[in-house]
C-alpha positions as a Markdown table, in Angstrom:
| # | Residue | x | y | z |
|---|---|---|---|---|
| 1 | Met | 98.8 | 108.2 | 80.7 |
| 2 | Ala | 94.9 | 108.1 | 80.6 |
| 3 | Lys | 92.6 | 106.9 | 83.8 |
| 4 | Phe | 89.7 | 105.6 | 83.0 |
| 5 | Ser | 86.7 | 105.4 | 85.5 |
| 6 | Leu | 85.3 | 102.5 | 87.4 |
| 7 | Lys | 82.0 | 102.3 | 85.0 |
| 8 | Phe | 83.7 | 102.7 | 81.6 |
| 9 | Lys | 86.6 | 99.9 | 82.4 |
| 10 | Gln | 83.3 | 97.9 | 83.9 |
| 11 | Glu | 81.5 | 98.5 | 79.9 |
| 12 | Val | 84.8 | 97.5 | 78.2 |
| 13 | Ala | 84.8 | 94.7 | 80.5 |
| 14 | Glu | 81.2 | 93.7 | 80.0 |
| 15 | Lys | 81.4 | 93.9 | 76.4 |
| 16 | Tyr | 83.9 | 92.4 | 75.3 |
| 17 | Leu | 83.4 | 89.2 | 77.7 |
| 18 | Glu | 79.8 | 89.4 | 76.4 |
| 19 | Asp | 81.6 | 87.0 | 73.3 |
| 20 | Glu | 79.7 | 88.8 | 70.8 |
| 21 | Leu | 82.4 | 91.5 | 68.9 |
| 22 | Ser | 86.3 | 90.2 | 68.8 |
| 23 | Leu | 89.1 | 92.1 | 71.4 |
| 24 | Lys | 89.8 | 94.2 | 68.4 |
| 25 | Ser | 86.7 | 95.5 | 67.4 |
| 26 | Val | 86.1 | 96.4 | 71.1 |
| 27 | Ala | 89.5 | 97.8 | 71.7 |
| 28 | Arg | 88.7 | 100.1 | 68.2 |
| 29 | Met | 85.0 | 100.7 | 69.8 |
| 30 | Tyr | 86.6 | 102.2 | 73.1 |
| 31 | Asp | 89.4 | 103.6 | 71.2 |
| 32 | Ile | 91.7 | 101.6 | 73.7 |
| 33 | Ser | 94.5 | 99.2 | 73.3 |
| 34 | Pro | 93.9 | 95.4 | 72.6 |
| 35 | Cys | 96.1 | 94.7 | 75.6 |
| 36 | Thr | 94.5 | 97.0 | 78.0 |
| 37 | Val | 90.6 | 95.1 | 77.4 |
| 38 | Arg | 92.1 | 91.9 | 77.8 |
| 39 | Lys | 93.3 | 92.7 | 81.0 |
| 40 | Trp | 90.6 | 94.5 | 82.4 |
| 41 | Ala | 88.3 | 91.5 | 80.9 |
| 42 | Tyr | 90.2 | 88.9 | 82.7 |
| 43 | Ala | 90.6 | 90.3 | 85.8 |
| 44 | Tyr | 86.6 | 91.3 | 85.8 |
| 45 | Arg | 86.1 | 88.0 | 85.5 |
| 46 | Val | 87.7 | 86.8 | 87.9 |
| 47 | His | 87.5 | 89.0 | 90.7 |
| 48 | Gly | 84.5 | 91.3 | 90.1 |
| 49 | Ile | 84.3 | 95.0 | 90.0 |
| 50 | Asp | 87.0 | 95.7 | 92.9 |
| 51 | Ile | 90.0 | 95.0 | 90.9 |
| 52 | Leu | 89.6 | 97.6 | 88.5 |
| 53 | Thr | 89.9 | 100.7 | 91.0 |
| 54 | Gly | 93.3 | 100.3 | 90.2 |
| 55 | Lys | 94.4 | 101.5 | 93.6 |
| 56 | Lys | 97.9 | 100.2 | 94.6 |
| 57 | Gly | 97.9 | 97.4 | 97.4 |
| 58 | Arg | 101.1 | 96.8 | 99.9 |
| 59 | Tyr | 102.3 | 93.0 | 99.6 |
| 60 | Ser | 104.6 | 90.8 | 102.0 |
| 61 | Ala | 107.8 | 89.9 | 101.1 |
| 62 | Asp | 106.4 | 86.3 | 100.8 |
| 63 | Phe | 103.1 | 86.4 | 98.5 |
| 64 | Lys | 105.6 | 88.3 | 96.1 |
| 65 | Leu | 107.8 | 85.3 | 96.4 |
| 66 | Thr | 104.9 | 83.2 | 96.1 |
| 67 | Val | 103.9 | 84.7 | 93.1 |
| 68 | Val | 107.5 | 85.0 | 91.4 |
| 69 | Lys | 107.7 | 81.3 | 92.1 |
| 70 | Glu | 104.1 | 80.7 | 90.3 |
| 71 | Val | 105.8 | 82.8 | 87.1 |
| 72 | Val | 109.2 | 80.9 | 87.5 |
| 73 | Asp | 108.6 | 77.0 | 88.2 |
| 74 | Asp | 105.1 | 76.8 | 86.7 |
| 75 | Cys | 105.2 | 78.3 | 83.5 |
| 76 | Phe | 102.4 | 80.8 | 84.4 |
| 77 | Ser | 102.3 | 83.4 | 82.5 |
| 78 | Val | 102.8 | 87.3 | 84.1 |
| 79 | Arg | 99.2 | 88.2 | 83.0 |
| 80 | Glu | 97.9 | 84.6 | 84.5 |
| 81 | Thr | 99.5 | 85.2 | 88.1 |
| 82 | Ala | 98.4 | 88.8 | 88.5 |
| 83 | Val | 95.1 | 87.5 | 87.2 |
| 84 | Lys | 94.5 | 84.5 | 89.8 |
| 85 | His | 96.0 | 86.9 | 92.5 |
| 86 | Gly | 94.0 | 90.0 | 92.3 |
| 87 | Ile | 97.5 | 92.5 | 91.0 |
| 88 | Pro | 95.8 | 95.1 | 89.2 |
| 89 | Ala | 98.7 | 96.0 | 87.0 |
| 90 | Phe | 100.3 | 92.9 | 85.1 |
| 91 | Gly | 103.7 | 95.4 | 85.5 |
| 92 | Thr | 104.3 | 95.0 | 89.4 |
| 93 | Val | 104.7 | 91.5 | 88.8 |
| 94 | Cys | 107.1 | 92.2 | 86.2 |
| 95 | Thr | 108.6 | 93.8 | 88.1 |
| 96 | Trp | 108.9 | 91.8 | 91.5 |
| 97 | Leu | 110.2 | 88.8 | 88.5 |
| 98 | Glu | 113.2 | 91.4 | 88.0 |
| 99 | Lys | 113.7 | 91.4 | 91.2 |
| 100 | Tyr | 113.7 | 87.7 | 91.7 |
| 101 | Arg | 116.3 | 87.4 | 89.0 |
| 102 | Lys | 118.7 | 90.1 | 90.3 |
| 103 | Tyr | 118.6 | 89.1 | 93.5 |
| 104 | Gly | 117.3 | 85.4 | 94.2 |
| 105 | Glu | 115.1 | 84.2 | 97.4 |
| 106 | Asp | 115.7 | 87.4 | 99.4 |
| 107 | Ala | 115.0 | 90.3 | 96.6 |
| 108 | Phe | 112.4 | 91.0 | 98.7 |
| 109 | Ile | 113.4 | 91.2 | 101.9 |
| 110 | Arg | 116.0 | 94.1 | 101.8 |
| 111 | Lys | 116.3 | 96.3 | 104.5 |
| 112 | Asn | 117.5 | 99.5 | 102.7 |
| 113 | Lys | 115.8 | 99.9 | 99.1 |
| 114 | Lys | 118.2 | 101.6 | 97.6 |
| 115 | Ser | 121.4 | 99.3 | 97.2 |
| 116 | Ile | 124.7 | 100.9 | 96.4 |
| 117 | Pro | 127.0 | 99.2 | 94.5 |
| 118 | Val | 130.1 | 98.8 | 95.7 |
| 119 | Pro | 132.8 | 100.4 | 93.5 |
| 120 | Asp | 135.3 | 98.7 | 91.4 |
| 121 | Lys | 138.8 | 100.0 | 92.1 |
| 122 | Ser | 140.1 | 98.3 | 89.5 |
| 123 | Val | 138.1 | 100.4 | 87.2 |
| 124 | Ile | 140.5 | 103.4 | 86.3 |
| 125 | Pro | 137.6 | 106.6 | 86.0 |
| 126 | Ala | 137.5 | 108.2 | 82.7 |
| 127 | Pro | 139.0 | 111.7 | 82.7 |
| 128 | Ala | 137.1 | 114.7 | 82.7 |
| 129 | Leu | 136.4 | 116.5 | 79.5 |
| 130 | Pro | 137.5 | 120.2 | 78.7 |
| 131 | Ala | 134.9 | 122.4 | 78.2 |
| 132 | Leu | 133.6 | 123.3 | 74.4 |
| 133 | Thr | 135.3 | 126.5 | 73.3 |
| 134 | Glu | 132.7 | 129.3 | 71.9 |
| 135 | Asn | 133.5 | 128.0 | 68.3 |
| 136 | Glu | 133.1 | 124.0 | 68.9 |
| 137 | Arg | 129.5 | 124.9 | 71.1 |
| 138 | Glu | 128.3 | 126.9 | 67.4 |
| 139 | Glu | 129.1 | 123.8 | 65.7 |
| 140 | Leu | 127.5 | 121.7 | 67.5 |
| 141 | Glu | 124.3 | 123.3 | 67.7 |
| 142 | Gln | 124.2 | 123.3 | 63.9 |
| 143 | Leu | 125.1 | 119.4 | 64.3 |
| 144 | Arg | 122.0 | 119.1 | 65.8 |
| 145 | Val | 119.8 | 120.9 | 64.0 |
| 146 | Glu | 121.1 | 119.3 | 60.6 |
| 147 | Asn | 120.5 | 116.0 | 62.3 |
| 148 | Ala | 116.6 | 116.8 | 63.4 |
| 149 | Tyr | 115.8 | 118.3 | 60.0 |
| 150 | Leu | 117.2 | 114.6 | 58.3 |
| 151 | Lys | 114.8 | 112.8 | 61.2 |
| 152 | Lys | 112.0 | 114.7 | 60.1 |
| 153 | Leu | 112.8 | 114.7 | 56.5 |
| 154 | Lys | 112.9 | 111.0 | 56.3 |
| 155 | Ala | 109.9 | 110.3 | 58.5 |
| 156 | Leu | 108.2 | 112.5 | 55.9 |
| 157 | Val | 109.5 | 110.3 | 53.6 |
| 158 | Gln | 108.6 | 106.5 | 55.1 |
| 159 | Gln | 104.7 | 108.2 | 56.0 |
| 160 | Lys | 104.9 | 108.9 | 51.6 |
| 161 | Thr | 105.9 | 105.5 | 51.1 |
| 162 | Cys | 103.7 | 103.7 | 53.5 |
| 163 | Ser | 100.7 | 106.0 | 52.3 |
| 164 | Thr | 101.3 | 105.2 | 48.7 |
| 165 | His | 101.6 | 101.4 | 49.2 |
| 166 | Lys | 98.6 | 102.1 | 50.8 |
| 167 | Lys | 96.4 | 103.1 | 47.5 |
| 168 | Lys | 97.9 | 100.4 | 45.5 |
């Protein structure tokens, strides 16, 4: 993932917020994703330049729960909520949301980070597979080479058909 300077992020956000160009035009101009332009612009408009630093913050369990409940109960989007609360990456809110859906109210107050699932004793483990013979390994390698070749061929055919459709 590319890292962008603070000055560059500010320039992109200000260019979009001028309302002279569309989101896609600004994205094309700077050769970045329209989603990135939107994220920087919204965050910059609400919180100013400091939010664009991208520094990770530590958030309390109560804060995380508040943010997640806004998304779940109040029907705000993840992006809106992240911008509103000054969270630089909306993916952070998505992660919190997954935890909340999996563990409920106490998702953020777990003491240990890794919870080890209790094995189900009714499940019988699969028997270990025997090692491959030399002939089987050679055949496996040959099949992998054929598979890779066919994938590349398919990609080339698709690319060729796409380019012919674009010319029409």
